[in-house]
Structure formats: C-alpha cells, structure tokens
Coordinates of C-alpha atoms and ligand atoms in Angstrom, one line a residue:
X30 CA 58.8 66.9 -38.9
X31 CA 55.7 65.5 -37.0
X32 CA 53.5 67.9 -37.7
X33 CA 49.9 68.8 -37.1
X34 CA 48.3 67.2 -40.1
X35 CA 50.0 63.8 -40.1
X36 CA 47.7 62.5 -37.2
X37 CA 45.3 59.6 -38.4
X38 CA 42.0 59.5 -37.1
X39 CA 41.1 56.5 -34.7
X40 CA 38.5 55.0 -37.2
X41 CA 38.0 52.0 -34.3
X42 CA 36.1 53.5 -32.5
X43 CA 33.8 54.9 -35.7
X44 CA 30.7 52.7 -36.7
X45 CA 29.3 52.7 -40.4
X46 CA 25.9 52.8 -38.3
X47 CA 24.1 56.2 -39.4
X48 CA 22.5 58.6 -37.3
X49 CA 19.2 57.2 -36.6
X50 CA 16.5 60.2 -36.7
X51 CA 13.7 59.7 -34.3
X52 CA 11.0 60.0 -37.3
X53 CA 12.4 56.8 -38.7
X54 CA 13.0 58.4 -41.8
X55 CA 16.6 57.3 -43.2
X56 CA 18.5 60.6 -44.0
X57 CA 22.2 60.3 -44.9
X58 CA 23.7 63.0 -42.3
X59 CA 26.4 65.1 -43.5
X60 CA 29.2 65.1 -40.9
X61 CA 31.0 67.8 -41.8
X62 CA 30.2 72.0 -42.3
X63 CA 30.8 74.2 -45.4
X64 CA 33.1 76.6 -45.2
X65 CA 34.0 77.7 -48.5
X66 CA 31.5 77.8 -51.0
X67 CA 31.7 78.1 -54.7
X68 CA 28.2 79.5 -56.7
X69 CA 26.5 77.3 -59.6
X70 CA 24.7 78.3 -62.2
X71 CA 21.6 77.1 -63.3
X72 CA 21.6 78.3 -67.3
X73 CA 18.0 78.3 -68.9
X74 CA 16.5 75.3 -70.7
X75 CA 16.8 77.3 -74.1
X76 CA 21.0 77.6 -72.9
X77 CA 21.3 73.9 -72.1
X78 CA 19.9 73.0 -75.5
X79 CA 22.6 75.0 -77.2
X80 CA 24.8 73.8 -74.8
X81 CA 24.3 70.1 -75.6
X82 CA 24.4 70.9 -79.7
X83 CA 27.7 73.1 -78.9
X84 CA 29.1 69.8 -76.6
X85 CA 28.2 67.3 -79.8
X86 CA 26.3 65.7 -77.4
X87 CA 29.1 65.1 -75.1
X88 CA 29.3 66.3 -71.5
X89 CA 33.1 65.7 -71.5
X90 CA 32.7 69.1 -73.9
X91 CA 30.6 71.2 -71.7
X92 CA 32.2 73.7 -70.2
X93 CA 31.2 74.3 -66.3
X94 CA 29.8 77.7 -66.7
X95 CA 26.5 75.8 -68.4
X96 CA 26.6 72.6 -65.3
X97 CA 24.5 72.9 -62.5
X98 CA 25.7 69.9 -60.8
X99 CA 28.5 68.3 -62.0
X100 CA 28.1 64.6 -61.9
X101 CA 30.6 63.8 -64.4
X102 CA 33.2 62.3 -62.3
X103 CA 34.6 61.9 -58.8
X104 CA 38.0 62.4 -60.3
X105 CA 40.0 65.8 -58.6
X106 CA 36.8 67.3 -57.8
X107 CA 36.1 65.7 -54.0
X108 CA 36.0 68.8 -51.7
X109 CA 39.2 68.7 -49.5
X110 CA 39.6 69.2 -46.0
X111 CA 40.9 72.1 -43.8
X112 CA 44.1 69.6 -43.0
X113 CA 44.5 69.5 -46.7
X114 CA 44.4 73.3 -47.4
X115 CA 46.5 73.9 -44.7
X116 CA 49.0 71.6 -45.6
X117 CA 49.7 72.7 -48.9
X118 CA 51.0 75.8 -47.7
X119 CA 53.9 73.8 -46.0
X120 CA 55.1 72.4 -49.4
X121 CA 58.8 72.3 -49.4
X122 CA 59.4 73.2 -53.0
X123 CA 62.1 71.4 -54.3
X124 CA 63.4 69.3 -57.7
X125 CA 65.3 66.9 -55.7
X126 CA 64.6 65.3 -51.7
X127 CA 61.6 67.1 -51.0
X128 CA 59.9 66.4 -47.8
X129 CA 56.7 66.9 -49.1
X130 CA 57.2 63.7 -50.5
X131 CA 58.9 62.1 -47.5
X132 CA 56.0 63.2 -46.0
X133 CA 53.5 61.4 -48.5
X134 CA 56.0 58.3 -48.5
X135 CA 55.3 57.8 -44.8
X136 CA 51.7 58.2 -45.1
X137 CA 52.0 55.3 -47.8
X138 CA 53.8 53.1 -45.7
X139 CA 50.8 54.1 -42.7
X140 CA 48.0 53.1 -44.8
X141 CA 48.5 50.9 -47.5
X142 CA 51.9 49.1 -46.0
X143 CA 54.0 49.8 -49.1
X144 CA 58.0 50.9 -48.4
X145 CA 58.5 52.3 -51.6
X146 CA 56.4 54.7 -53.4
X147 CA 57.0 55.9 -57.3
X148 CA 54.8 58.8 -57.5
X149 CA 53.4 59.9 -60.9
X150 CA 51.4 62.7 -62.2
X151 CA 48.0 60.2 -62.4
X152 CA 46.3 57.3 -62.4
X153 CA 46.9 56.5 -65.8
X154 CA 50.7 57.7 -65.9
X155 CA 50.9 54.2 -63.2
X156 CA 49.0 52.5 -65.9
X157 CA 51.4 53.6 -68.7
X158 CA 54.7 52.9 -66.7
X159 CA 53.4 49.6 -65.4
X160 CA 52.2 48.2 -69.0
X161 CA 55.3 49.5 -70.9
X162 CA 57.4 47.4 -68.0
X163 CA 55.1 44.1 -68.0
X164 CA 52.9 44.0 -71.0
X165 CA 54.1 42.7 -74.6
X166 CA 52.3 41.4 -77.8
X167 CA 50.7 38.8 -77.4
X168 CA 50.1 39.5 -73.0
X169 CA 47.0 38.5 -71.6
X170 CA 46.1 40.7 -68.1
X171 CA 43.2 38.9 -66.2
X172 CA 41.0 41.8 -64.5
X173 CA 38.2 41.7 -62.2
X174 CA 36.8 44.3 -65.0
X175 CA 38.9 46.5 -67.0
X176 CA 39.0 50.5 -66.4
X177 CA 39.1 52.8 -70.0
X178 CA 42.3 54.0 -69.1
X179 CA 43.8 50.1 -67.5
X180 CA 42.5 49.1 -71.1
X181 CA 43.7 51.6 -73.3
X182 CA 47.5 51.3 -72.1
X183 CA 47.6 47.3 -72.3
X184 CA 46.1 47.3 -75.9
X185 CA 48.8 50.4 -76.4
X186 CA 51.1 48.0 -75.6
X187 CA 50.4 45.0 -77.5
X188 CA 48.2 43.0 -74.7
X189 CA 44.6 42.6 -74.2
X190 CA 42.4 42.0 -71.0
X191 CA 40.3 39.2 -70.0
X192 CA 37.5 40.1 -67.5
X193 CA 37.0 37.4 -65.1
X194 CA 34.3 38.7 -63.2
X195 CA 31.6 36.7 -62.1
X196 CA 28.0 35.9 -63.1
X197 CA 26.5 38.3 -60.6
X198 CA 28.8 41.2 -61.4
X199 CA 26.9 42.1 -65.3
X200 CA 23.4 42.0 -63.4
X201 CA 21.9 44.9 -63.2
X202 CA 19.6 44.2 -60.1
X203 CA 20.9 43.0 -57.5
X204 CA 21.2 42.4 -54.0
X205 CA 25.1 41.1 -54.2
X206 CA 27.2 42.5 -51.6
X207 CA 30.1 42.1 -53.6
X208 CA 29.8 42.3 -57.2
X209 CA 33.4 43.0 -58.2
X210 CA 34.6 39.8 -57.3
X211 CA 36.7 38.0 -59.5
X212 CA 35.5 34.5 -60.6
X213 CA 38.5 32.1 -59.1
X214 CA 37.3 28.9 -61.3
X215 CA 37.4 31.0 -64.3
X216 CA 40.7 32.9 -63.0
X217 CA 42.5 29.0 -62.8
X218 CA 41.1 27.8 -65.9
X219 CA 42.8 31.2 -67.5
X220 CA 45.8 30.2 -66.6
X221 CA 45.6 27.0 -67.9
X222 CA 44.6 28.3 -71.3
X223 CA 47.1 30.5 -72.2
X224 CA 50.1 29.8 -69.6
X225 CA 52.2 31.8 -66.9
X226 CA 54.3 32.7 -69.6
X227 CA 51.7 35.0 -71.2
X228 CA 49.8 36.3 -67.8
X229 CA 52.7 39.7 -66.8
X230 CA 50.1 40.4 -64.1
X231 CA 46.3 39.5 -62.3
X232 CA 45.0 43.2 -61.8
X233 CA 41.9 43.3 -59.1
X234 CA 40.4 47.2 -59.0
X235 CA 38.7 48.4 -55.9
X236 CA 35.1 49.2 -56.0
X237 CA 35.0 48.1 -59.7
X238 CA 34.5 51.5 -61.6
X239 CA 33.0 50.3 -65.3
X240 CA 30.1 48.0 -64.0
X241 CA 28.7 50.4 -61.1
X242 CA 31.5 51.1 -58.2
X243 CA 31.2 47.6 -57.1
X244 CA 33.5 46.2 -54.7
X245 CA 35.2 42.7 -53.9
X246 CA 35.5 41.5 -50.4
X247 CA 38.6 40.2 -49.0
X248 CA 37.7 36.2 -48.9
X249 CA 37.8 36.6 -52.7
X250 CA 40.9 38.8 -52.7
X251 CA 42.5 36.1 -50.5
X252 CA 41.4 33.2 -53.0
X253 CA 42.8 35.4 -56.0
X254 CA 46.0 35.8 -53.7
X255 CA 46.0 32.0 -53.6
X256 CA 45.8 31.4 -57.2
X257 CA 48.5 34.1 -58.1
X258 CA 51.2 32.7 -55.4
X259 CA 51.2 29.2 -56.4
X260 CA 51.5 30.0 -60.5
X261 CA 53.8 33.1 -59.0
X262 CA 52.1 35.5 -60.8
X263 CA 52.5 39.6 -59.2
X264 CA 49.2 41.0 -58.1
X265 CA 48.0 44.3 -58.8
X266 CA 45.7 46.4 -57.1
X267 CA 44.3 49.1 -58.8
X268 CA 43.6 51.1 -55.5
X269 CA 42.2 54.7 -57.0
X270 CA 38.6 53.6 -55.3
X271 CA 40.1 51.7 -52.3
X272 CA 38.2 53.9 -49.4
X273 CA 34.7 53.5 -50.6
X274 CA 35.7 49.3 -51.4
X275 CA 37.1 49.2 -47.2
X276 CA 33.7 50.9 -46.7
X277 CA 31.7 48.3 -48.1
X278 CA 33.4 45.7 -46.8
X279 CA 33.1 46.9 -43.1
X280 CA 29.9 46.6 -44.1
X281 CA 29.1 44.0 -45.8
X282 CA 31.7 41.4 -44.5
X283 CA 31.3 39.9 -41.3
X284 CA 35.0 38.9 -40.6
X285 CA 35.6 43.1 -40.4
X286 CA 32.6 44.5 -39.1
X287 CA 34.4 45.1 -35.9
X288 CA 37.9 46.4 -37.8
X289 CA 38.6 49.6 -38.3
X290 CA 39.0 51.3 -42.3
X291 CA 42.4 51.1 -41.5
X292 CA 42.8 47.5 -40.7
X293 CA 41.1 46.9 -44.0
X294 CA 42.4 48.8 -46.1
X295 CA 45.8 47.1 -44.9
X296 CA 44.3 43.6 -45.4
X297 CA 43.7 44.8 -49.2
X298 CA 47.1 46.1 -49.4
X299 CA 49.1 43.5 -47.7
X300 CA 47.5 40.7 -50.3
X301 CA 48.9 42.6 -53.1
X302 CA 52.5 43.2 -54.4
X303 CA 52.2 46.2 -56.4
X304 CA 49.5 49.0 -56.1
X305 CA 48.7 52.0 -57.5
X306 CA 46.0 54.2 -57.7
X307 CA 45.3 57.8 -58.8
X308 CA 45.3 60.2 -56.2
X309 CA 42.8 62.5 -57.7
X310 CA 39.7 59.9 -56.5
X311 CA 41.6 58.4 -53.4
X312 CA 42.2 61.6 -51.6
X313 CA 40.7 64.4 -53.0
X314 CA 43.9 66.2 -54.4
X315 CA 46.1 65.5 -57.9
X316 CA 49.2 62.6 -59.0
X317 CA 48.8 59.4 -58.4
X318 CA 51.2 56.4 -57.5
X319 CA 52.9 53.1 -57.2
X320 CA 54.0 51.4 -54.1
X321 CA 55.6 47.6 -53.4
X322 CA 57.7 46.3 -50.8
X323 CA 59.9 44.6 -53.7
X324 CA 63.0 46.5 -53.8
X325 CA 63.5 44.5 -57.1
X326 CA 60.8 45.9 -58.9
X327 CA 61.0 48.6 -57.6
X328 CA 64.3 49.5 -58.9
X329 CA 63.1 48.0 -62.8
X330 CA 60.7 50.2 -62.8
X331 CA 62.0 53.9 -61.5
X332 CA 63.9 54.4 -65.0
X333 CA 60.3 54.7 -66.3
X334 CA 59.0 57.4 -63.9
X335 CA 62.1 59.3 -64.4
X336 CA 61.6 59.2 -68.4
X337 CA 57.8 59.8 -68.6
X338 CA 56.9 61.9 -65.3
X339 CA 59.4 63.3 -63.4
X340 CA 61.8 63.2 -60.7
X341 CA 61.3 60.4 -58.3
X342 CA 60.6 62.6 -55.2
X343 CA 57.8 64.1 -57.4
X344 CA 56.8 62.5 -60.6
X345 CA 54.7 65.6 -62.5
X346 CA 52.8 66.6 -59.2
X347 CA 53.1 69.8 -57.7
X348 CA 54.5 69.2 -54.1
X349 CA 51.6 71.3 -52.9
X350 CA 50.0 68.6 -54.1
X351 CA 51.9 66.0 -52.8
X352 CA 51.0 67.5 -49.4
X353 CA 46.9 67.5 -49.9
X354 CA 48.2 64.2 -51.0
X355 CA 49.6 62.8 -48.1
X356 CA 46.8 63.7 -45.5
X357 CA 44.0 63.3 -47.9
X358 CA 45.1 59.4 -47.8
X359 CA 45.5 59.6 -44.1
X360 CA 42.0 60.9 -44.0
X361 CA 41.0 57.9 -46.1
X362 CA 41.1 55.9 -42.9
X363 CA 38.4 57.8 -41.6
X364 CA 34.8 56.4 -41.7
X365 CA 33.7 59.5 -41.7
X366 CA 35.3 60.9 -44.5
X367 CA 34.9 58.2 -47.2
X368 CA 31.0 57.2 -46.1
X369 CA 29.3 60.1 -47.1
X370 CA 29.7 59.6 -50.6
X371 CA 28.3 56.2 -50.7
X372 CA 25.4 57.0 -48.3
X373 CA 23.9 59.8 -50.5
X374 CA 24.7 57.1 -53.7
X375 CA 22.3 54.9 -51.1
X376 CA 19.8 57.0 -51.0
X377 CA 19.5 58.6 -54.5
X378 CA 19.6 54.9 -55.7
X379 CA 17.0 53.6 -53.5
X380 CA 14.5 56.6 -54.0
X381 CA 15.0 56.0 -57.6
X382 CA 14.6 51.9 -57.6
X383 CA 11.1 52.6 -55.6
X384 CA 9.9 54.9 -58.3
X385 CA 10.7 52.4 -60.8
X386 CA 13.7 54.1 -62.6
X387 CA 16.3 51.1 -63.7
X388 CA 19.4 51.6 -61.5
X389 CA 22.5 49.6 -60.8
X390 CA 22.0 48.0 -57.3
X391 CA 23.0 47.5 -54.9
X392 CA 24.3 50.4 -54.5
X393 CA 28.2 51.1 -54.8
X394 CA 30.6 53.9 -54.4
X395 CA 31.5 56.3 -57.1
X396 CA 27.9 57.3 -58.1
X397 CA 24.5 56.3 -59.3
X398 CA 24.4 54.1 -62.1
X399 CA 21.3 54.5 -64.4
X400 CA 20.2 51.5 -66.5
X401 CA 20.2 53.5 -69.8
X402 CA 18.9 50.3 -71.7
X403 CA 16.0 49.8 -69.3
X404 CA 15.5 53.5 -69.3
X405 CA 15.3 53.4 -73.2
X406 CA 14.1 50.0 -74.3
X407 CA 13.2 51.8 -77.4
X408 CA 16.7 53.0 -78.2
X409 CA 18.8 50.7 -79.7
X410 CA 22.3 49.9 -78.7
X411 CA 23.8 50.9 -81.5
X412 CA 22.3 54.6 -80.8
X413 CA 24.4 54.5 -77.8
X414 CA 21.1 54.8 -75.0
X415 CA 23.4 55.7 -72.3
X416 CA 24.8 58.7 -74.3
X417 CA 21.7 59.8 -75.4
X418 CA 20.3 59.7 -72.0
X419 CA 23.7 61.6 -70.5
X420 CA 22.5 64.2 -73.0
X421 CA 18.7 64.4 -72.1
X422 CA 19.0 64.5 -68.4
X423 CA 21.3 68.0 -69.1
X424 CA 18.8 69.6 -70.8
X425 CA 16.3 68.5 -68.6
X426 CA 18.3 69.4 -65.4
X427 CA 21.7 71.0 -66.0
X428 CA 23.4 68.4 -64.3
X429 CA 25.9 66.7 -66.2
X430 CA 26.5 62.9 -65.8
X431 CA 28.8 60.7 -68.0
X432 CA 28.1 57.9 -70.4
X433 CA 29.6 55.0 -69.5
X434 CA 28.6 52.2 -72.0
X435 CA 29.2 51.6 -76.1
X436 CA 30.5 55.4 -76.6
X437 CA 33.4 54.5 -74.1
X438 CA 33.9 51.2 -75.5
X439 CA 36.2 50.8 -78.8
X440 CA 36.0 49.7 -82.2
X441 CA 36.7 45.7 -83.1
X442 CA 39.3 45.1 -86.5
X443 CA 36.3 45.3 -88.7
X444 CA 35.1 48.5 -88.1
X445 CA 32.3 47.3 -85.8
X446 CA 31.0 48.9 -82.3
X447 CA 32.2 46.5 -79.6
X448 CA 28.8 46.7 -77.9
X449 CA 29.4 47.4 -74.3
X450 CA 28.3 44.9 -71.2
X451 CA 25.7 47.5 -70.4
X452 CA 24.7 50.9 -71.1
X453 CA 25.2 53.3 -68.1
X454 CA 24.6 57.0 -67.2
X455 CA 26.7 57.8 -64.3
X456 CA 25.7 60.1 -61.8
X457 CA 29.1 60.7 -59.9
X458 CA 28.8 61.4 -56.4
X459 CA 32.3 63.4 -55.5
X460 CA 32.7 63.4 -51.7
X461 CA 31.4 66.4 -49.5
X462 CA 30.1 68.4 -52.2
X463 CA 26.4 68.0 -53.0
X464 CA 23.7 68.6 -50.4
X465 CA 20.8 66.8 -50.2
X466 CA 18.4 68.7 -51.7
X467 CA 20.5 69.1 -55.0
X468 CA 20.6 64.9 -54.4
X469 CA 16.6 65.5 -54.5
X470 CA 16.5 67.7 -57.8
X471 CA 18.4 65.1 -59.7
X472 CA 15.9 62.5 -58.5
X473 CA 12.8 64.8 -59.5
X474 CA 14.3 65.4 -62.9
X475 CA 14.7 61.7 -63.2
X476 CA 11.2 61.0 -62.5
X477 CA 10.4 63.9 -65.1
X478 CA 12.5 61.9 -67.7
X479 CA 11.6 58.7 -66.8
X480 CA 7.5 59.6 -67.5
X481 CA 8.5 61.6 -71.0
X482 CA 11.2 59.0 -71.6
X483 CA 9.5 57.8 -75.0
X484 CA 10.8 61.3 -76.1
X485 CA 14.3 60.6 -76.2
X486 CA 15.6 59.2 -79.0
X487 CA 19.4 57.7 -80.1
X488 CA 22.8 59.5 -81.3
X489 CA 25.5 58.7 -83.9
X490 CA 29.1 60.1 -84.0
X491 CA 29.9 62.6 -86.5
X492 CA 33.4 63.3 -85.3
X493 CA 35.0 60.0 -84.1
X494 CA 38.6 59.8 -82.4
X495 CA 41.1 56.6 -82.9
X496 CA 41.6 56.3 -78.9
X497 CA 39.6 56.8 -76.1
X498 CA 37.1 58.8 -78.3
X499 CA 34.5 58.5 -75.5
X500 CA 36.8 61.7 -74.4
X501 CA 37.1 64.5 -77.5
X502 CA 34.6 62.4 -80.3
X503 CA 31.2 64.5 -80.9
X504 CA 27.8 63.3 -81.3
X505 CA 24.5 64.4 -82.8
X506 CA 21.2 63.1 -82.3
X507 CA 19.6 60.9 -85.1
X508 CA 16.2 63.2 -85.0
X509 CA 14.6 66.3 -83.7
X510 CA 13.9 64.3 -80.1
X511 CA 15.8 67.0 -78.0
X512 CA 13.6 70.0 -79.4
X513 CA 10.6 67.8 -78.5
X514 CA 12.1 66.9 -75.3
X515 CA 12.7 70.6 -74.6
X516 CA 8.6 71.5 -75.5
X517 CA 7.3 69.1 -72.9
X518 CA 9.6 70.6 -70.5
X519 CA 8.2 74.0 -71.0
X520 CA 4.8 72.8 -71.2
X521 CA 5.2 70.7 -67.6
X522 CA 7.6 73.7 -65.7
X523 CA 6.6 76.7 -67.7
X524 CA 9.1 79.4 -67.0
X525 CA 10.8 77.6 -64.2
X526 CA 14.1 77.0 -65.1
Ligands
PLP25 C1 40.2 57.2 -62.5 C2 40.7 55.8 -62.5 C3 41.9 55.5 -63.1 C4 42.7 56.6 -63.9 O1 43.1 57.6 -63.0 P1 43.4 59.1 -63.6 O2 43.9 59.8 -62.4 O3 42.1 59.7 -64.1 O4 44.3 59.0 -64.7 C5 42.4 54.2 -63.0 N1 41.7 53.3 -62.4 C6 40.5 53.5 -61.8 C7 39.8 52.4 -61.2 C8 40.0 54.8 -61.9 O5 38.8 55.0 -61.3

C-alpha cells in the first residue's frame, strides 16, 4: 500500500540557514506548532529537596510528577508528528508477515540503504544480539568512544573496548567541527597490536553520545572504511543519533553543504556493513534495529532475534510502533525535523559559554553538556562532581538532567572507581518539546548555581549495583550542602518557586 505517510520530504531544497530576524538577534525558530499539550509541574523547592533524598540523589529515581523539565534523556521522549500518530492507527496487528513491518523495511532500505532489517525491541537488544554473535573472551572492539550500553554487552561477553578517538575529542573547549572522529594512525597501529584475529568489529557511533553528541564527518568515516576493507574487518555503525550527525555535517563539511540529509545520511550508511540504532532517539517512537545488505550475516544472525526478542517481522515492538517507526525515520530526512534540537542545544550552550559557565563546545546534538569539573573545581572526582551537580541543579530548578561521568563509569578488578574521561551533566534536548523560554529558565538557574556554586558539595553511593549501577545505585551527599543550597535559594527567590 502507498499510503499517505510514506512520502519523504524533499530536504534539497531545505537550507540549515536559520531564519534571520531583522533585529540581528540569533533566535532558534521553531518550525513547527503545538497541538497537543501535556501540563508540568513545577513542585516547591521544600518538595524537590525531598524529592532528591527520596531519588538517593539519582534522577534516574525521580518520578515525573516532581520534574519540571525533563532533561534526562532524548531517548522515547521526542514529540512525534501528526504522520506518526496517524499512522499508528493503520498497524496491521499480526505475529507473523505484518506489513507494518514491510512498511518499516522499505523505509530502511529508503534512508539508510540496508535490504534486510532485523528489528529488535531497542538499542541495546542490537547490542546484545550483535556481541553474543561476534564478541568472545579475549575480543577487542575499536570504538570511536564507547556508549554505557555498547560497553556493558561486550564486557558481558568477554571483550573489552578500545576508544580511538582523537586528541581533540576529550577537550572540553573547543571549536572542532568534528570531535567524534576516530583517530586512523591509532585505529592502524590497533590492529597491528593485537591482530585481525582478535578485532570481531570497528564500531563508529553517530554524534558521539558519552563525550558531548559529537559527530564525525564523512572524510574520516571514509578513512576508517579504508582501514577496515583492506584488514577486512565488518564496520558497524551505531546509527541511534544519525539525524543530528547528517545535520552537522551539512554543516560543517564542505563536500555536502549542497546535499540534501538524505544524501548524507546514505553516504554514512553506504560506508558501513552492519547498522543499527535504537529507534527510540532516531525517530521519536520505540524498538530499534539491524540492517546489512549481507545476506550472510544476515542469516547468522536472525536465530538470535528469534531467541531474545521476537518474531522477525517484529522483534518485541508493538507494530503500532513499528509504524511511528517507519515514518519517524522518513522524517529523519528532513532538515527541518532533526535541526531544531541542535539549534536550541546552540543557543543554550552559547548563552551559557558567554556567562562563563564550563560547557562542552562546540556545541553537538543530544543536549547541553555541563563541565561538572569546571563547575566544581572544589569537588573531587571521587565525589562524583557531575552527580552532585545533576542533583543541585533539581533542587534549584526542577529540571532533571543526567550524570554522565564516574557514576556511569564501572568499577576496575580491585575495587577502584574507573575515573571517567570527564565529568558531565547532561541537559538532553529531546526534539520539539521545550520552548524557548523553558530553554531560558534552565539558563537562569544555571547562572544562579554557577554564583552559589561553592555550596555544593560531593556524594558517595550507599546502595551500589554490579552493572550499569549509574541506573538503580542510590547516592547521598557527603554533608549538609543541599539544605545550605536550599537556604540561599529562599533567601535570593523568596517564595518564588
Ligand atoms: C541510547 C543509545 C543506545 C541504546 O539504545 P536504547 O534504545 O536506549 O537501548 C545505543 N547507542 C547509542 C549511541 C545511544 O545513544
């Protein structure tokens, strides 16, 4: 059927120029309406205290009724479209042949290129299938920078990672256009140390999640392509953030200033054999997938989906789903759609680097990346700065961010915090959902934290899970700093909430 919703947008003739506004003034324009709205809550300061001692100091443990802006992730929570809605009330329900998923299988093969198309119920259920079919003890995975999830599942398995990013990529400031890169000297040279025989994969991730939404361009993709072909190594593209990394090379890259996002994206795809990416970040829905054109691997790796997900004309998603699905990757192709995300992430980022608050620049997709380290120079690592600061901004604000430093890193054999590469607070940025005065609230808080910031002080886990404990572990803080914190507040905004 060649319905309605199927139609992809003609990007071409899009330009990632914004609207200029005649004052000069650089406003990210929202190019879209609301149309369905959903009412926040904005609990008192003495309710976000208890809220944070309730949470052991961990947003992951908030529930939403205390969040006034939820920043925690981009992940399921991007607003969807009218196309989308609509669409899921054409699912054809079915165990077996659905064409729900015919329908998202064609709009696989549209934008990223890929024949066949193992669906699974999330990113990480690709990460799982994936590692249990290529990684053994004793694997080494070369990365452009590991994910929490990527990581978890190859350990799980017996392997480890090596990050071969480059020396620009752990810089905080930064005027980089592309600091997810992978290094290619350092890529050969890992080969060389531990041999073809122990590399399963090279994975490259789009818009490099863990050190700021930070993409790679496509020279370096091509270079990596290079390496991988001649030692005949598969590549894998971890392609959950793929629309904001097409963004930014349009952008950025002069060879595709002129292409459309669907042109890139394709040029990402085609350089890759296997990708996969979760579908809750690419296109605003649920599931996830993974596509080749090998028929061969394909076929060695279906056995999997059928054991741990599902089916394979739905692997653990709903097909509603699989319908939002479908056109929410069409509408990936649209400039549009993925740019306003990383336009407001511009502009909180910028207004925050002028006021002299330590951010991640330049700016990527995802969200805003707070230096928690810079922030807190007084906090020491080990007190986990980028938790601690997660935890302050909430009370201050109500809006709920995520740590993404040592509390998501792991233990070493010993016992011993692996110290992460930096400590960040992420301020997600999920597409269409914030306006931009809320994007101005969490920048006057900011400012508010940042002048009282010698108030904060570090955190220690009480309750600490084996895996991913970044997740379920709880947290308190290591003195009475948040009672302080809250006592300046009332004395600057008085009853205000
Ligand atoms: C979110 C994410 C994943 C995991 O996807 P889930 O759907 O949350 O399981 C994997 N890789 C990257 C880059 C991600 O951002």
């Amino acid at each position: 059927m060649n319905h309605v919703f199927a139609a992809a947008p003609d990007s071409a003739s899009m330009s990632t120029q914004q609207v200029k506004f005649f004052s000069g003034e650089n406003v990210p324009l929202e190019l879209h309406k609301v149309r369905v709205v959903q009412k926040l809550h904005l609990v008192p300061l003495e309710r976000r205290l208890a809220a944070t001692n309730e949470s052991g100091f961990n947003t992951f443990q908030l529930g939403t009724k205390d969040v006034f802006l939820d920043m925690l992730t981009d992940s399921g929570v991007n607003a969807m479209s009218d196309n989308q809605v609509a669409s899921m009330l054409q699912a054809d329900d079915a165990y077996a042949g659905s064409q729900s998923f015919t329908r998202l299988q064609s709009a696989v093969e549209d934008v990223f290129g890929k024949k066949y198309l193992l669906p699974v119920h999330q990113g990480r259920a690709a990460e799982n299938v994936l590692s249990r079919r290529f990684v053994k003890p004793g694997s080494i995975v070369p990365t452009n920078y590991h994910f929490t999830t990527t990581l978890a599942h190859i350990m799980e398995n017996g392997g480890r990672v090596l990050e071969i990013y480059t020396d620009e990529a752990l810089k905080l400031k930064s005027s980089h256009p592309f600091k997810g890169n992978m290094d290619i000297a350092k890529l050969e040279a890992a080969i060389a140390t531990h041999g073809v025989a122990s590399i399963p994969f090279v994975r490259l991730e789009a818009s490099t999640n863990l050190i700021g939404g930070q993409p790679f361009s496509i020279a370096n993709m091509r270079a990596v392509r290079a390496v991988t072909q001649k030692h005949n190594i598969p590549l894998v593209l971890d392609a959950s953030l793929i629309g904001e990394n097409a963004y930014f090379v349009k952008q950025r890259e002069d060879e595709f200033k002129n292409s459309s996002i669907a042109q890139i994206l394709r040029a990402m795809c085609d350089l890759a054999d296997i990708v996969y990416f979760s579908a809750r970040k690419v296109s605003s829905s649920r599931g996830g997938g993974i596509c080749t054109n090998d028929k061969a691997f394909f076929d060695s790796i279906k056995d999997l989906v059928v054991l741990y997900e599902g089916f394979l004309t739905y692997g653990g998603i709903s097909v509603r789903e699989i319908e939002a699905m479908a056109v929410g990757l069409r509408e990936t192709t649209d400039e549009t759609v993925i740019s306003q995300s990383p336009q407001f992430i511009e502009y909180l980022v910028n207004r925050l680097d002028e006021q002299g608050i330590p951010v991640v620049t330049p700016a990527g997709g995802l969200g805003c990346h707070i230096d928690a380290m810079g922030f807190l120079p007084h906090v020491a690592q080990k007190e986990y700065p980028a938790g601690a600061l997660a935890a302050a901004l909430y009370i201050a604000s109500g809006v709920r961010g995520m740590e993404r430093g040592t509390v998501s890193s792991v233990r070493d054999e010993h016992g011993n915090d692996v110290l992460a590469d930096a400590e960040l607070l992420r301020l997600a940025m999920p597409r269409r959902v914030f306006t931009l005065s809320q994007v101005k609230y969490v920048e006057d808080r900011l400012v508010w934290l940042h002048k009282n910031r010698d108030l904060i002080g570090g955190i220690h886990f009480v309750e600490e899970p084996a895996v991913l404990r970044f997740f379920n572990g709880r947290l308190a803080p290591n003195s009475d700093w948040p009672q302080r914190l809250a006592a300046k507040f009332r004395q600057d905004f008085g009853d205000s909430l």
